[in-house]
């Protein structure tokens, strides 16, 4: 062991007395002016020297100069020993000043390491630091003697107990009283430690850029961040920032330290291969009606990717809305991209129903009294799809059936609208023109001879426009009524005059007739003329 000292006299004797030697060989002693030159004096001791004191005497010391005494075990023996110096004042004993106030933080978390210091003390060869159990000074358990001059500034790691941090100055001859200067340190509860929130696990991305680890810290404060990785991981940037950037799978550990109170927390996150979406649950609403362009696609969930997602249809710009509207019919390509840039593509077909058509018969002209078919299944291209059929004017509604006909009494236009289960509508209209030319024929001669030639009766003939004959009257040349019949159908021979007067056959003569006819449009027309009876 080397022992340095300052000489105070020119002559001095140094005696080393060994004890508790492992091999009973004792010690040897030498005095040097430096650590390189030959010794000024030497006593090599002897084998089995045991506890025999070993001394050297030097008479040419230079007072005030530094010297070094070496004590070593003989033949490698390991001994305890004491040193005696004569005369008593042969070694210089410097004055020792008092230690001042300790500078350092007060409120700390257990395990925090901070710098503590005192002003340099004159004459101090060491500073003895102490503190509560568990306190470390420069990594060693207290008490710790930190040699001057650096010993006035130390790194102290506090334990779990609050208490004073103490320091006393010392040299080889003197030391301050214990705890000559103290500084109270309070250990904060663990609730003061920062809360680390990490998404676990996290994954790399599918872009060429490094993945940024997602971390948040609470409460806000001034923190120091320290990221480390296992052997597989690789931190590209931000090892001392909150959100480090990495480009390899592995385990990454973050230590967050409050730089005011040293409270720290540690958490780790496993970084895996990129999470690539590989499927999605989608709802497709096909186009409701031909030409509507109201198709819709909604992405309800994405499997195995990383949220949030954006969506692109047919190569267009990405959008955050998972619902895509106003889709046209045909095949479409959907790309789903996760927050990590990983994508999944799929195709789908947007269906459009065939066009629903209603095509009524062409516009037509009818003669008053003629009928027409309002509707038949051939008027619509997909009759099995029809759920509702309406017609205007509504009085035709009961005629929307196969074989149902209508006899119009005036010209009009009607419209038929059909609706299927999707609400798809189709409409067509048709113009019906009613010709009201009166189809009435009154014979001007008849021959009642019972030969069944169809000319045996005088009656009124009419077309389908005639509703009925309101009356038919026949007069002789003097105006005397010879025949009358009421409310009969036209073209009915037996409702006419058979050429008899009061049961007797009338003689050939010219007669006058008067008839009023009701037509199907509600109008009545009065006809007058003469008819000749021949035999």
Short mmCIF file of N, CA and C in Angstrom, two decimals, residues 76-178:
data_model
loop_
_atom_site.label_atom_id
_atom_site.label_comp_id
_atom_site.label_asym_id
_atom_site.label_seq_id
_atom_site.Cartn_x
_atom_site.Cartn_y
_atom_site.Cartn_z
N UNK A 76 4.82 -11.81 -0.77
CA UNK A 76 3.41 -11.84 -1.13
C UNK A 76 2.47 -12.09 0.02
N UNK A 77 2.95 -12.00 1.25
CA UNK A 77 2.08 -12.21 2.41
C UNK A 77 1.06 -11.07 2.50
N UNK A 78 -0.08 -11.36 3.11
CA UNK A 78 -1.15 -10.37 3.27
C UNK A 78 -1.32 -10.13 4.75
N UNK A 79 -1.04 -8.87 5.20
CA UNK A 79 -1.06 -8.54 6.61
C UNK A 79 -1.81 -7.25 6.85
N UNK A 80 -2.34 -7.09 8.06
CA UNK A 80 -2.74 -5.79 8.57
C UNK A 80 -1.51 -5.17 9.23
N UNK A 81 -1.51 -3.83 9.34
CA UNK A 81 -0.33 -3.20 9.96
C UNK A 81 -0.70 -1.84 10.48
N UNK A 82 0.19 -1.32 11.37
CA UNK A 82 0.10 0.05 11.86
C UNK A 82 1.40 0.75 11.52
N UNK A 83 1.33 2.12 11.40
CA UNK A 83 2.51 2.92 11.08
C UNK A 83 2.76 3.86 12.26
N UNK A 84 4.00 3.88 12.71
CA UNK A 84 4.41 4.83 13.76
C UNK A 84 5.50 5.73 13.18
N UNK A 85 5.35 7.06 13.40
CA UNK A 85 6.31 8.03 12.87
C UNK A 85 6.96 8.76 14.05
N UNK A 86 8.29 8.83 14.01
CA UNK A 86 9.03 9.59 15.03
C UNK A 86 10.02 10.50 14.32
N UNK A 87 10.18 11.71 14.83
CA UNK A 87 9.44 12.32 15.94
C UNK A 87 7.99 12.59 15.54
N UNK A 88 7.15 12.99 16.49
CA UNK A 88 5.72 13.17 16.24
C UNK A 88 5.44 14.23 15.18
N UNK A 89 6.35 15.23 15.08
CA UNK A 89 6.09 16.31 14.13
C UNK A 89 6.80 16.11 12.80
N UNK A 90 7.23 14.85 12.51
CA UNK A 90 7.97 14.60 11.28
C UNK A 90 7.08 14.74 10.04
N UNK A 91 5.77 14.54 10.19
CA UNK A 91 4.82 14.65 9.06
C UNK A 91 4.02 15.92 9.23
N UNK A 92 3.92 16.70 8.14
CA UNK A 92 3.21 17.98 8.16
C UNK A 92 1.70 17.74 8.32
N UNK A 93 1.12 18.45 9.26
CA UNK A 93 -0.32 18.35 9.52
C UNK A 93 -0.98 19.65 9.08
N UNK A 94 -1.60 19.68 7.83
CA UNK A 94 -2.17 20.94 7.33
C UNK A 94 -3.41 21.33 8.10
N UNK A 95 -3.72 22.62 8.09
CA UNK A 95 -4.96 23.10 8.70
C UNK A 95 -6.15 22.64 7.86
N UNK A 96 -7.29 22.39 8.49
CA UNK A 96 -8.50 21.90 7.81
C UNK A 96 -9.64 22.87 8.05
N UNK A 97 -10.19 23.42 6.92
CA UNK A 97 -11.32 24.33 7.05
C UNK A 97 -12.63 23.58 7.28
N UNK A 98 -13.70 24.33 7.55
CA UNK A 98 -15.03 23.74 7.78
C UNK A 98 -15.79 23.65 6.45
N UNK A 99 -16.56 22.60 6.33
CA UNK A 99 -17.35 22.38 5.13
C UNK A 99 -18.55 23.32 5.12
N UNK A 100 -18.92 23.82 3.92
CA UNK A 100 -20.06 24.73 3.79
C UNK A 100 -21.37 23.99 3.47
N UNK A 101 -22.36 24.75 3.04
CA UNK A 101 -23.68 24.19 2.76
C UNK A 101 -23.63 23.29 1.52
N UNK A 102 -24.45 22.24 1.56
CA UNK A 102 -24.55 21.30 0.44
C UNK A 102 -25.54 21.86 -0.58
N UNK A 103 -25.15 21.81 -1.83
CA UNK A 103 -26.04 22.22 -2.92
C UNK A 103 -26.58 20.97 -3.61
N UNK A 104 -27.90 20.89 -3.74
CA UNK A 104 -28.51 19.72 -4.39
C UNK A 104 -30.02 19.78 -4.26
N UNK A 105 -30.74 18.93 -4.99
CA UNK A 105 -32.21 18.93 -4.93
C UNK A 105 -32.71 18.42 -3.59
N UNK A 106 -33.99 18.72 -3.32
CA UNK A 106 -34.59 18.35 -2.02
C UNK A 106 -35.60 17.22 -2.15
N UNK A 107 -36.51 17.31 -3.13
CA UNK A 107 -37.59 16.32 -3.29
C UNK A 107 -37.26 15.42 -4.46
N UNK A 108 -37.05 14.14 -4.15
CA UNK A 108 -36.61 13.19 -5.17
C UNK A 108 -37.39 11.88 -5.05
N UNK A 109 -37.41 11.15 -6.15
CA UNK A 109 -37.97 9.80 -6.13
C UNK A 109 -36.86 8.81 -5.79
N UNK A 110 -37.24 7.72 -5.18
CA UNK A 110 -36.29 6.66 -4.89
C UNK A 110 -35.60 6.22 -6.17
N UNK A 111 -34.24 6.08 -6.08
CA UNK A 111 -33.47 5.66 -7.23
C UNK A 111 -32.97 6.80 -8.09
N UNK A 112 -33.40 8.03 -7.80
CA UNK A 112 -32.96 9.18 -8.59
C UNK A 112 -31.49 9.48 -8.31
N UNK A 113 -30.77 9.86 -9.35
CA UNK A 113 -29.36 10.21 -9.23
C UNK A 113 -29.17 11.67 -9.62
N UNK A 114 -28.61 12.45 -8.69
CA UNK A 114 -28.38 13.87 -8.95
C UNK A 114 -27.02 14.28 -8.41
N UNK A 115 -26.54 15.41 -8.88
CA UNK A 115 -25.26 15.94 -8.40
C UNK A 115 -25.48 16.74 -7.12
N UNK A 116 -24.65 16.44 -6.13
CA UNK A 116 -24.60 17.20 -4.88
C UNK A 116 -23.18 17.74 -4.75
N UNK A 117 -23.04 18.92 -4.14
CA UNK A 117 -21.70 19.50 -4.06
C UNK A 117 -21.59 20.43 -2.86
N UNK A 118 -20.33 20.65 -2.46
CA UNK A 118 -20.00 21.68 -1.47
C UNK A 118 -18.83 22.48 -2.04
N UNK A 119 -18.65 23.67 -1.52
CA UNK A 119 -17.49 24.45 -1.93
C UNK A 119 -16.21 23.76 -1.45
N UNK A 120 -15.13 23.80 -2.24
CA UNK A 120 -13.88 23.15 -1.81
C UNK A 120 -13.45 23.67 -0.43
N UNK A 121 -12.98 22.74 0.40
CA UNK A 121 -12.56 23.06 1.78
C UNK A 121 -11.03 23.08 1.82
N UNK A 122 -10.47 24.15 2.37
CA UNK A 122 -9.00 24.25 2.46
C UNK A 122 -8.47 23.14 3.35
N UNK A 123 -7.38 22.52 2.88
CA UNK A 123 -6.73 21.47 3.66
C UNK A 123 -7.40 20.13 3.56
N UNK A 124 -8.47 20.00 2.80
CA UNK A 124 -9.19 18.73 2.74
C UNK A 124 -8.51 17.80 1.75
N UNK A 125 -8.26 16.59 2.20
CA UNK A 125 -7.75 15.55 1.31
C UNK A 125 -8.86 14.64 0.83
N UNK A 126 -9.99 14.67 1.52
CA UNK A 126 -11.13 13.83 1.14
C UNK A 126 -12.39 14.44 1.73
N UNK A 127 -13.52 14.02 1.14
CA UNK A 127 -14.83 14.43 1.65
C UNK A 127 -15.61 13.16 1.95
N UNK A 128 -16.05 13.05 3.20
CA UNK A 128 -16.77 11.84 3.62
C UNK A 128 -18.27 12.13 3.52
N UNK A 129 -18.92 11.42 2.57
CA UNK A 129 -20.35 11.61 2.32
C UNK A 129 -21.13 10.50 2.98
N UNK A 130 -22.29 10.86 3.54
CA UNK A 130 -23.13 9.87 4.21
C UNK A 130 -24.61 10.23 3.94
N UNK A 131 -25.49 9.28 4.22
CA UNK A 131 -26.92 9.51 4.02
C UNK A 131 -27.72 8.35 4.57
N UNK A 132 -29.05 8.36 4.37
CA UNK A 132 -29.90 7.27 4.86
C UNK A 132 -29.49 5.94 4.24
N UNK A 133 -29.88 4.83 4.84
CA UNK A 133 -29.55 3.51 4.29
C UNK A 133 -30.02 3.40 2.84
N UNK A 134 -29.17 2.78 2.03
CA UNK A 134 -29.51 2.61 0.62
C UNK A 134 -28.99 3.72 -0.26
N UNK A 135 -28.40 4.76 0.33
CA UNK A 135 -27.86 5.87 -0.47
C UNK A 135 -26.53 5.44 -1.09
N UNK A 136 -26.33 5.80 -2.38
CA UNK A 136 -25.08 5.52 -3.07
C UNK A 136 -24.41 6.84 -3.43
N UNK A 137 -23.09 6.89 -3.23
CA UNK A 137 -22.28 8.04 -3.61
C UNK A 137 -21.29 7.57 -4.66
N UNK A 138 -21.40 8.15 -5.85
CA UNK A 138 -20.57 7.71 -6.98
C UNK A 138 -20.65 6.21 -7.18
N UNK A 139 -21.83 5.64 -6.88
CA UNK A 139 -22.07 4.22 -7.10
C UNK A 139 -21.74 3.33 -5.93
N UNK A 140 -21.16 3.87 -4.84
CA UNK A 140 -20.79 3.06 -3.67
C UNK A 140 -21.70 3.38 -2.50
N UNK A 141 -21.92 2.38 -1.65
CA UNK A 141 -22.78 2.56 -0.49
C UNK A 141 -22.12 3.48 0.52
N UNK A 142 -22.96 4.30 1.17
CA UNK A 142 -22.45 5.23 2.18
C UNK A 142 -22.03 4.46 3.44
N UNK A 143 -21.08 5.05 4.20
CA UNK A 143 -20.35 6.30 3.93
C UNK A 143 -19.27 6.09 2.89
N UNK A 144 -18.98 7.15 2.13
CA UNK A 144 -17.99 7.09 1.07
C UNK A 144 -17.03 8.26 1.24
N UNK A 145 -15.72 7.96 1.22
CA UNK A 145 -14.69 9.00 1.27
C UNK A 145 -14.28 9.31 -0.16
N UNK A 146 -14.64 10.47 -0.64
CA UNK A 146 -14.31 10.89 -2.00
C UNK A 146 -13.11 11.80 -1.94
N UNK A 147 -12.01 11.40 -2.58
CA UNK A 147 -10.76 12.13 -2.48
C UNK A 147 -10.87 13.50 -3.13
N UNK A 148 -10.12 14.47 -2.51
CA UNK A 148 -10.04 15.81 -3.06
C UNK A 148 -9.16 15.77 -4.31
N UNK A 149 -9.32 16.68 -5.27
CA UNK A 149 -10.26 17.81 -5.17
C UNK A 149 -11.67 17.45 -5.67
N UNK A 150 -11.79 16.32 -6.45
CA UNK A 150 -13.09 16.02 -7.05
C UNK A 150 -14.15 15.60 -6.07
N UNK A 151 -13.76 15.24 -4.86
CA UNK A 151 -14.72 14.73 -3.89
C UNK A 151 -15.72 15.73 -3.41
N UNK A 152 -15.50 17.03 -3.72
CA UNK A 152 -16.47 18.04 -3.30
C UNK A 152 -17.72 18.01 -4.17
N UNK A 153 -17.64 17.34 -5.33
CA UNK A 153 -18.79 17.21 -6.24
C UNK A 153 -19.01 15.73 -6.50
N UNK A 154 -20.18 15.21 -6.13
CA UNK A 154 -20.44 13.77 -6.26
C UNK A 154 -21.82 13.55 -6.88
N UNK A 155 -22.01 12.33 -7.39
CA UNK A 155 -23.31 11.89 -7.88
C UNK A 155 -23.92 10.98 -6.82
N UNK A 156 -25.09 11.39 -6.31
CA UNK A 156 -25.74 10.63 -5.23
C UNK A 156 -27.03 10.02 -5.76
N UNK A 157 -27.17 8.73 -5.51
CA UNK A 157 -28.40 8.00 -5.82
C UNK A 157 -29.12 7.75 -4.51
N UNK A 158 -30.35 8.30 -4.38
CA UNK A 158 -31.06 8.18 -3.12
C UNK A 158 -31.78 6.84 -3.05
N UNK A 159 -31.97 6.38 -1.80
CA UNK A 159 -32.67 5.13 -1.56
C UNK A 159 -34.15 5.35 -1.37
N UNK A 160 -34.74 4.55 -0.49
CA UNK A 160 -36.19 4.60 -0.27
C UNK A 160 -36.57 5.42 0.95
N UNK A 161 -35.57 5.87 1.74
CA UNK A 161 -35.87 6.59 2.98
C UNK A 161 -35.50 8.06 2.85
N UNK A 162 -36.37 8.91 3.37
CA UNK A 162 -36.04 10.33 3.48
C UNK A 162 -35.02 10.52 4.59
N UNK A 163 -34.26 11.62 4.53
CA UNK A 163 -33.27 11.89 5.58
C UNK A 163 -32.22 12.85 5.07
N UNK A 164 -31.23 13.16 5.94
CA UNK A 164 -30.21 14.14 5.55
C UNK A 164 -29.08 13.50 4.75
N UNK A 165 -28.58 14.24 3.78
CA UNK A 165 -27.32 13.93 3.11
C UNK A 165 -26.25 14.74 3.84
N UNK A 166 -25.21 14.03 4.34
CA UNK A 166 -24.18 14.68 5.16
C UNK A 166 -22.83 14.61 4.47
N UNK A 167 -21.95 15.57 4.81
CA UNK A 167 -20.58 15.54 4.32
C UNK A 167 -19.67 16.16 5.37
N UNK A 168 -18.47 15.59 5.53
CA UNK A 168 -17.44 16.17 6.40
C UNK A 168 -16.12 16.14 5.65
N UNK A 169 -15.35 17.21 5.79
CA UNK A 169 -14.03 17.27 5.16
C UNK A 169 -13.02 16.59 6.07
N UNK A 170 -11.95 16.01 5.46
CA UNK A 170 -10.94 15.29 6.25
C UNK A 170 -9.62 15.31 5.50
N UNK A 171 -8.53 15.18 6.28
CA UNK A 171 -7.24 14.86 5.68
C UNK A 171 -6.63 13.75 6.51
N UNK A 172 -5.37 13.45 6.30
CA UNK A 172 -4.78 12.30 6.98
C UNK A 172 -4.67 12.50 8.48
N UNK A 173 -4.85 13.74 8.91
CA UNK A 173 -4.66 14.01 10.33
C UNK A 173 -5.93 14.48 11.02
N UNK A 174 -6.79 15.16 10.26
CA UNK A 174 -7.95 15.76 10.89
C UNK A 174 -9.20 15.48 10.06
N UNK A 175 -10.34 15.66 10.67
CA UNK A 175 -11.61 15.65 9.94
C UNK A 175 -12.63 16.46 10.71
N UNK A 176 -13.61 17.01 9.96
CA UNK A 176 -14.68 17.78 10.60
C UNK A 176 -15.53 16.84 11.45
N UNK A 177 -16.34 17.44 12.31
CA UNK A 177 -17.29 16.60 13.06
C UNK A 177 -18.24 15.88 12.11
N UNK A 178 -18.76 14.72 12.50
CA UNK A 178 -19.72 14.01 11.64
C UNK A 178 -20.89 14.92 11.27
#
